[in-house]
Amino acid sequence: MTYDELRELDSQYYMEVFGERLPVVFDHGKDAHLFDIDGKEYVDFLAGIAVNALGYSDGGFQETLRNQIGRVIHTCNYFYNEPQAKLAQLLCKKTGFDRVFFGNSGAEANECALKLAKKYAFRKGRDTAKFVCLKNSFHGRTLLTLSATGQEKFHTAFAPMAYDFITIEANDMDAAKAAVTQEICGVILEVVQGESGVFPLEKEFVQLVADLCSKQDVMLIIDEVQTGMGRTGTFLAQEKFGVKADITTLAKALGNGVPIGACLANAKAASAFTGGDHGSTFGGNPLACAAGLYVTEKIDGAMLGRVGDLGGYFKSLLQDLMEKHPDRITDVRGMGLMLGAQLSEKEDAHDVALGLLKNGVVIGTAGCNTLRFVPPFVLTKGDIDHLIDALEVIFS
Ligand SMILES: *Cc1c(COP(=O)(O)O)cnc(C)c1O
């Protein structure tokens, strides 16, 4: 099928939630490179939105999936399943959390986290459905996670929202002190706000919120759907901030493209759920967990070191580019392989992304005119040089 035929078919039958999509159809990939249906090669700095951490041609990953498909894909949660238990164990080992629940997406992982915090408050005899979230956060597209998303543009048509979310400014210490009381079930935040433009929170703020939550005995939920699985150079980004949440969520890179999300909790939080409180038909099925197990094993010390090194190299080149073109790039943010370049007002991030696509580079955009780079961890320095050269051509 040609691009034009596919676009026509899509425009007839698919719901119009994505607007006009980007003008390319991918056929296959190798390492951190993608090939479209005409054979044109692209270097990929989007990774399916921070999903394909291991790239497109990890032989062991493909073999693991083939094996599991050959045995059984799905059994449902009436039965124990080995990949599920083993993945739960490995995630706990790597993160220091005590228990895990698997769903199929980031939003579902957060939905579980919020329900767990609500149930914890309920068990404490607290009659509250209040939470604190941050302005410019993003936590998903289900009604509850949308309610937790501190961006009005997502709410308008869907109000009234679920539960009661108090939105405070990121890094506003006084607002946090006023809002974190026993009147709330918990706080939900991303330590690096991804969708709104790659904004790391201030360490002191995150530590203060963690402290307040602990003193008030309310749940700190850290959404690591995007930052987790080594994206920032540590297995969880919260390690960099010197805090430990009560509940943490993972999803994007966990299955390297096979849909899976995880809600991790410490023993205190996890004990709030009892039989019948939560569930999922597909969540944690043998195929998704076999994928997750392979990825989680693969993200070891060496891989984290690689993400840190490549991220440092990449960020310094972006900073050089900003120095050369201060009228075009005004800020470079992020950590590890989760980086953003803020464009000046005269630039349009979407146009830059389209220009790069023509030149064989795939990137994402985020928030307020930000170029967003979340490449596969298997990319090379040469791939980074290639992107910087392509940006140089566009800016010169
Ligand atoms: C992508 C994302 C989500 C939503 O994940 P889905 O799999 O699309 O439901 C939630 N939180 C954060 C921080 C994300 O980046």
XYZ file of C-alpha atoms and ligand atoms in Angstrom:
411
model
C 0.000 0.000 0.000
C 1.380 3.441 -0.882
C 1.529 6.339 1.579
C -1.349 8.109 -0.213
C -3.573 5.016 -0.181
C -2.908 4.435 3.499
C -3.558 8.061 4.386
C -6.880 7.894 2.530
C -7.919 4.658 4.277
C -6.981 6.066 7.680
C -8.849 9.311 7.105
C -12.004 7.328 6.284
C -11.982 4.831 9.122
C -9.782 5.986 11.996
C -11.058 8.428 14.608
C -9.689 11.887 14.068
C -7.891 12.241 17.379
C -4.346 12.589 16.014
C -4.897 15.355 13.476
C -2.650 15.135 10.406
C 0.014 12.510 11.055
C 3.619 12.775 9.911
C 4.121 11.977 6.203
C 5.987 8.686 6.460
C 5.128 5.012 6.885
C 7.797 2.848 8.497
C 8.417 -0.661 7.340
C 11.196 -2.026 9.540
C 14.141 -1.016 11.666
C 17.712 -1.888 12.558
C 19.416 -0.794 15.817
C 18.359 2.869 16.200
C 17.470 3.286 12.514
C 14.109 3.018 10.758
C 13.342 2.346 7.078
C 10.191 3.573 5.369
C 8.166 1.688 2.757
C 10.283 3.227 -0.013
C 13.506 2.038 1.606
C 14.600 5.476 2.855
C 16.653 5.314 6.075
C 16.069 7.446 9.172
C 17.978 7.863 12.435
C 15.423 7.599 15.202
C 15.428 10.024 18.152
C 11.820 9.370 19.116
C 11.791 5.597 19.724
C 8.008 5.425 19.495
C 7.874 8.089 22.274
C 10.560 6.736 24.602
C 9.381 3.147 24.112
C 11.886 1.285 21.919
C 14.847 1.506 24.292
C 16.552 -1.575 22.835
C 16.000 -0.402 19.270
C 14.533 -2.439 16.449
C 16.737 -5.466 15.968
C 17.667 -6.975 19.322
C 17.967 -10.655 18.371
C 17.524 -11.917 21.931
C 14.358 -9.885 22.352
C 12.856 -11.223 19.140
C 13.810 -14.782 20.080
C 12.223 -14.360 23.535
C 8.974 -13.165 21.967
C 8.956 -15.956 19.377
C 9.480 -18.544 22.112
C 6.696 -17.180 24.267
C 4.309 -16.885 21.294
C 5.063 -20.513 20.480
C 4.052 -21.576 23.994
C 1.197 -19.342 25.198
C 0.380 -15.645 24.786
C -2.408 -15.174 27.289
C -3.928 -17.160 30.115
C -5.697 -14.458 32.269
C -5.129 -13.707 35.921
C -7.201 -16.622 37.262
C -3.924 -18.494 36.939
C -0.350 -17.992 38.118
C 2.112 -17.249 35.355
C 5.869 -17.564 35.515
C 7.004 -14.554 33.428
C 4.668 -12.340 35.508
C 6.033 -13.486 38.879
C 9.638 -13.342 37.656
C 9.243 -9.843 36.207
C 7.613 -8.622 39.418
C 10.534 -10.068 41.391
C 13.182 -8.535 39.124
C 11.570 -5.092 39.160
C 11.421 -5.185 42.969
C 15.077 -6.248 43.111
C 16.162 -3.414 40.824
C 14.095 -0.686 42.463
C 13.725 -1.612 46.127
C 9.915 -1.669 45.900
C 8.050 -4.616 47.420
C 5.086 -5.412 45.183
C 3.952 -4.915 41.601
C 0.742 -4.843 39.568
C 0.782 -5.019 35.770
C -1.579 -3.243 33.377
C -1.289 -2.480 29.681
C -0.230 1.155 29.543
C 1.090 4.141 31.423
C -2.370 5.494 32.088
C -3.464 2.168 33.558
C -0.386 2.020 35.760
C -1.226 5.500 37.082
C -4.894 4.586 37.459
C -3.769 1.716 39.686
C -1.439 4.011 41.655
C -4.205 6.548 42.318
C -6.697 3.853 43.310
C -4.115 2.373 45.673
C -3.505 5.762 47.324
C -7.270 6.278 47.642
C -7.650 2.868 49.250
C -4.769 3.611 51.629
C -6.542 6.767 52.816
C -9.814 4.833 53.117
C -8.145 2.204 55.289
C -6.801 4.993 57.486
C -10.379 6.154 57.977
C -9.818 9.317 55.945
C -12.840 10.321 53.925
C -11.080 12.061 51.058
C -10.813 11.848 47.279
C -8.355 14.754 47.047
C -4.930 14.613 45.429
C -2.199 17.097 44.656
C -0.722 17.268 41.147
C 1.580 19.713 39.373
C 0.912 22.271 36.708
C 2.080 21.123 33.255
C 2.107 17.487 34.307
C 0.973 14.625 32.106
C -0.314 11.352 33.517
C -2.443 9.785 30.778
C -5.717 9.856 28.850
C -8.157 7.926 31.011
C -10.573 10.157 32.890
C -8.804 9.799 36.245
C -5.288 10.269 34.880
C -6.528 13.183 32.774
C -7.861 14.721 35.972
C -4.355 14.372 37.427
C -2.920 16.117 34.371
C -2.375 19.773 35.258
C -3.055 21.195 31.802
C -6.430 22.859 31.317
C -6.496 22.246 27.563
C -7.013 18.531 28.255
C -9.961 19.140 30.607
C -12.332 21.556 28.886
C -14.606 19.189 26.978
C -14.475 16.410 29.550
C -15.374 18.224 32.775
C -16.418 17.462 35.419
C -13.200 15.638 36.154
C -12.856 12.600 38.406
C -11.868 12.953 42.080
C -10.529 16.307 43.234
C -7.070 17.338 42.059
C -5.400 20.405 43.540
C -2.910 21.726 40.986
C 0.157 23.519 42.351
C 3.075 25.098 40.473
C 6.124 22.871 40.078
C 8.922 23.899 42.461
C 6.628 26.098 44.585
C 7.716 25.066 48.088
C 5.112 27.178 49.904
C 2.269 25.799 47.805
C 3.461 22.265 48.568
C 3.594 22.985 52.301
C 0.052 24.334 52.209
C -1.387 21.543 50.054
C 0.167 18.393 51.518
C -2.005 17.615 54.541
C -3.964 14.601 55.745
C -6.874 15.988 53.710
C -5.339 14.423 50.600
C -4.735 10.828 49.510
C -1.407 11.699 47.966
C 0.739 13.650 45.529
C 1.444 12.558 41.954
C 4.374 14.001 39.997
C 6.950 13.355 37.271
C 10.495 14.233 38.407
C 11.184 15.258 34.804
C 8.021 16.580 33.179
C 8.123 15.004 29.733
C 5.095 15.865 27.640
C 5.077 19.525 28.662
C 8.617 20.103 27.385
C 11.267 18.090 29.323
C 11.417 20.087 32.569
C 13.362 18.479 35.448
C 11.955 19.476 38.839
C 14.258 21.058 41.406
C 15.796 18.497 43.716
C 14.944 20.500 46.876
C 11.297 20.643 45.834
C 11.048 16.892 45.225
C 12.752 16.198 48.551
C 10.424 18.599 50.360
C 7.343 16.926 48.856
C 8.689 13.488 49.805
C 9.289 14.744 53.327
C 5.831 16.278 53.639
C 4.144 13.120 52.350
C 6.057 10.982 54.792
C 5.236 13.266 57.759
C 1.531 13.384 56.859
C 1.457 9.678 56.002
C 0.002 10.322 52.547
C 1.181 8.595 49.395
C 3.928 9.995 47.176
C 3.321 8.703 43.661
C 6.174 9.250 41.208
C 5.130 8.685 37.604
C 8.174 7.176 35.884
C 6.254 6.013 32.827
C 8.657 8.027 30.667
C 11.679 8.588 32.939
C 11.936 4.994 34.184
C 13.747 1.943 32.816
C 17.078 3.777 32.627
C 15.987 6.663 30.392
C 17.797 9.254 32.551
C 20.877 7.119 33.267
C 19.665 5.519 36.512
C 17.076 2.732 36.538
C 14.569 5.125 38.128
C 14.985 8.888 37.741
C 13.962 9.415 41.379
C 17.332 7.909 42.395
C 18.912 11.083 41.002
C 16.686 13.201 43.240
C 17.529 11.247 46.389
C 13.918 10.256 47.093
C 11.923 7.051 47.205
C 8.229 7.185 46.362
C 5.587 5.046 48.061
C 4.211 4.162 44.639
C 5.927 4.403 41.251
C 4.708 3.652 37.765
C 6.527 2.364 34.693
C 5.395 1.684 31.157
C 6.897 3.181 28.015
C 10.217 1.314 27.717
C 9.244 -1.657 29.867
C 8.119 -3.884 26.992
C 10.247 -2.333 24.210
C 7.013 -1.952 22.228
C 4.914 -4.774 23.665
C 2.186 -2.974 25.673
C 2.730 -3.255 29.424
C 2.582 -0.910 32.404
C 3.585 -1.514 36.016
C 2.557 -0.044 39.337
C 5.247 -0.603 41.985
C 4.555 -0.022 45.671
C 6.326 -0.307 48.987
C 4.918 -2.806 51.494
C 3.018 -0.129 53.407
C 1.189 1.142 50.323
C 0.676 -2.274 48.721
C -1.009 -3.638 51.836
C -3.984 -1.338 51.168
C -5.235 -3.515 48.284
C -7.090 -6.668 49.155
C -8.770 -9.328 47.001
C -11.152 -7.831 44.447
C -9.855 -4.244 44.664
C -8.252 -4.179 41.249
C -7.714 -6.332 38.197
C -7.106 -6.580 34.460
C -7.906 -9.116 31.758
C -4.762 -8.601 29.706
C -2.530 -6.977 32.315
C 0.692 -8.888 32.947
C 0.012 -11.641 30.435
C 2.826 -14.080 29.637
C 3.808 -12.392 26.359
C 3.985 -8.869 27.805
C 5.882 -10.079 30.871
C 8.341 -12.164 28.838
C 9.078 -8.955 26.914
C 9.369 -6.935 30.133
C 11.624 -9.532 31.733
C 14.022 -9.471 28.798
C 14.144 -5.652 28.741
C 14.560 -5.325 32.511
C 17.466 -7.807 32.511
C 19.069 -5.979 29.606
C 19.011 -2.610 31.391
C 21.970 -3.417 33.614
C 24.839 -1.316 34.922
C 26.592 -1.314 31.553
C 23.470 -0.100 29.744
C 22.856 2.626 32.344
C 26.497 3.724 31.944
C 25.983 3.877 28.205
C 22.852 6.038 28.589
C 24.749 8.376 30.941
C 27.757 8.694 28.617
C 25.766 9.156 25.414
C 23.418 11.556 27.174
C 26.341 13.687 28.379
C 27.883 13.737 24.899
C 24.519 14.572 23.296
C 23.698 17.348 25.764
C 27.073 19.027 25.354
C 26.636 19.060 21.548
C 23.153 20.572 21.941
C 24.636 23.210 24.248
C 27.322 23.996 21.656
C 24.606 24.336 19.046
C 22.713 26.704 21.337
C 25.841 28.840 21.737
C 26.194 29.023 17.972
C 22.511 29.796 17.403
C 21.259 31.636 20.499
C 18.554 33.255 18.372
C 17.085 29.814 17.625
C 17.738 27.597 20.666
C 17.163 29.287 24.018
C 17.514 26.391 26.461
C 18.732 22.789 26.612
C 17.184 20.624 29.344
C 16.994 17.077 30.586
C 19.177 14.199 31.706
C 20.484 10.986 30.190
C 18.730 10.218 26.917
C 15.712 12.371 27.739
C 16.662 15.785 26.370
C 14.809 18.833 25.153
C 15.877 21.892 23.176
C 13.705 24.953 23.669
C 13.238 26.899 20.454
C 12.863 30.660 20.283
C 9.513 32.183 19.378
C 10.473 32.728 15.750
C 10.931 28.972 15.272
C 8.209 26.344 15.038
C 9.177 22.994 16.594
C 6.791 21.124 14.295
C 8.407 22.663 11.182
C 11.872 21.772 12.455
C 10.705 18.186 13.081
C 9.288 18.026 9.522
C 12.534 19.438 8.116
C 14.545 16.801 9.975
C 12.216 14.054 8.767
C 12.925 15.088 5.154
C 16.632 14.808 6.014
C 16.282 11.303 7.459
C 15.988 12.082 11.171
C 12.965 11.313 13.360
C 12.419 13.484 16.441
C 9.464 14.419 18.618
C 8.170 17.738 19.858
C 6.709 18.558 23.238
C 4.915 21.228 25.181
C 5.830 24.775 24.346
C 7.875 24.681 21.157
C 10.396 22.139 22.413
C 12.359 19.618 20.368
C 12.236 16.366 22.285
C 14.924 13.674 22.023
C 14.221 10.248 23.554
C 16.226 7.870 21.323
C 16.791 4.133 21.671
C 19.633 3.420 24.119
C 21.449 1.516 21.378
C 22.125 4.598 19.253
C 25.740 5.563 18.565
C 27.748 8.763 18.861
C 27.702 8.790 15.060
C 23.883 8.899 15.147
C 24.037 11.891 17.503
C 26.568 13.646 15.237
C 24.206 13.010 12.327
C 21.330 14.755 14.122
C 23.491 17.718 15.138
C 24.700 18.120 11.525
C 21.096 17.989 10.278
C 20.046 20.638 12.820
C 23.034 22.761 11.763
C 21.855 22.610 8.131
C 18.326 23.672 9.130
C 19.545 26.565 11.312
C 22.135 27.899 8.814
C 3.198 8.633 28.185
C 2.956 8.951 29.596
C 1.799 8.491 30.259
C 0.694 7.752 29.552
O 1.079 6.510 29.065
P 0.111 5.728 28.055
O 0.810 4.429 27.835
O -0.010 6.569 26.826
O -1.191 5.567 28.741
C 1.681 8.767 31.606
N 2.623 9.453 32.270
C 3.737 9.913 31.661
C 4.752 10.657 32.461
C 3.935 9.692 30.303
O 5.018 10.168 29.693
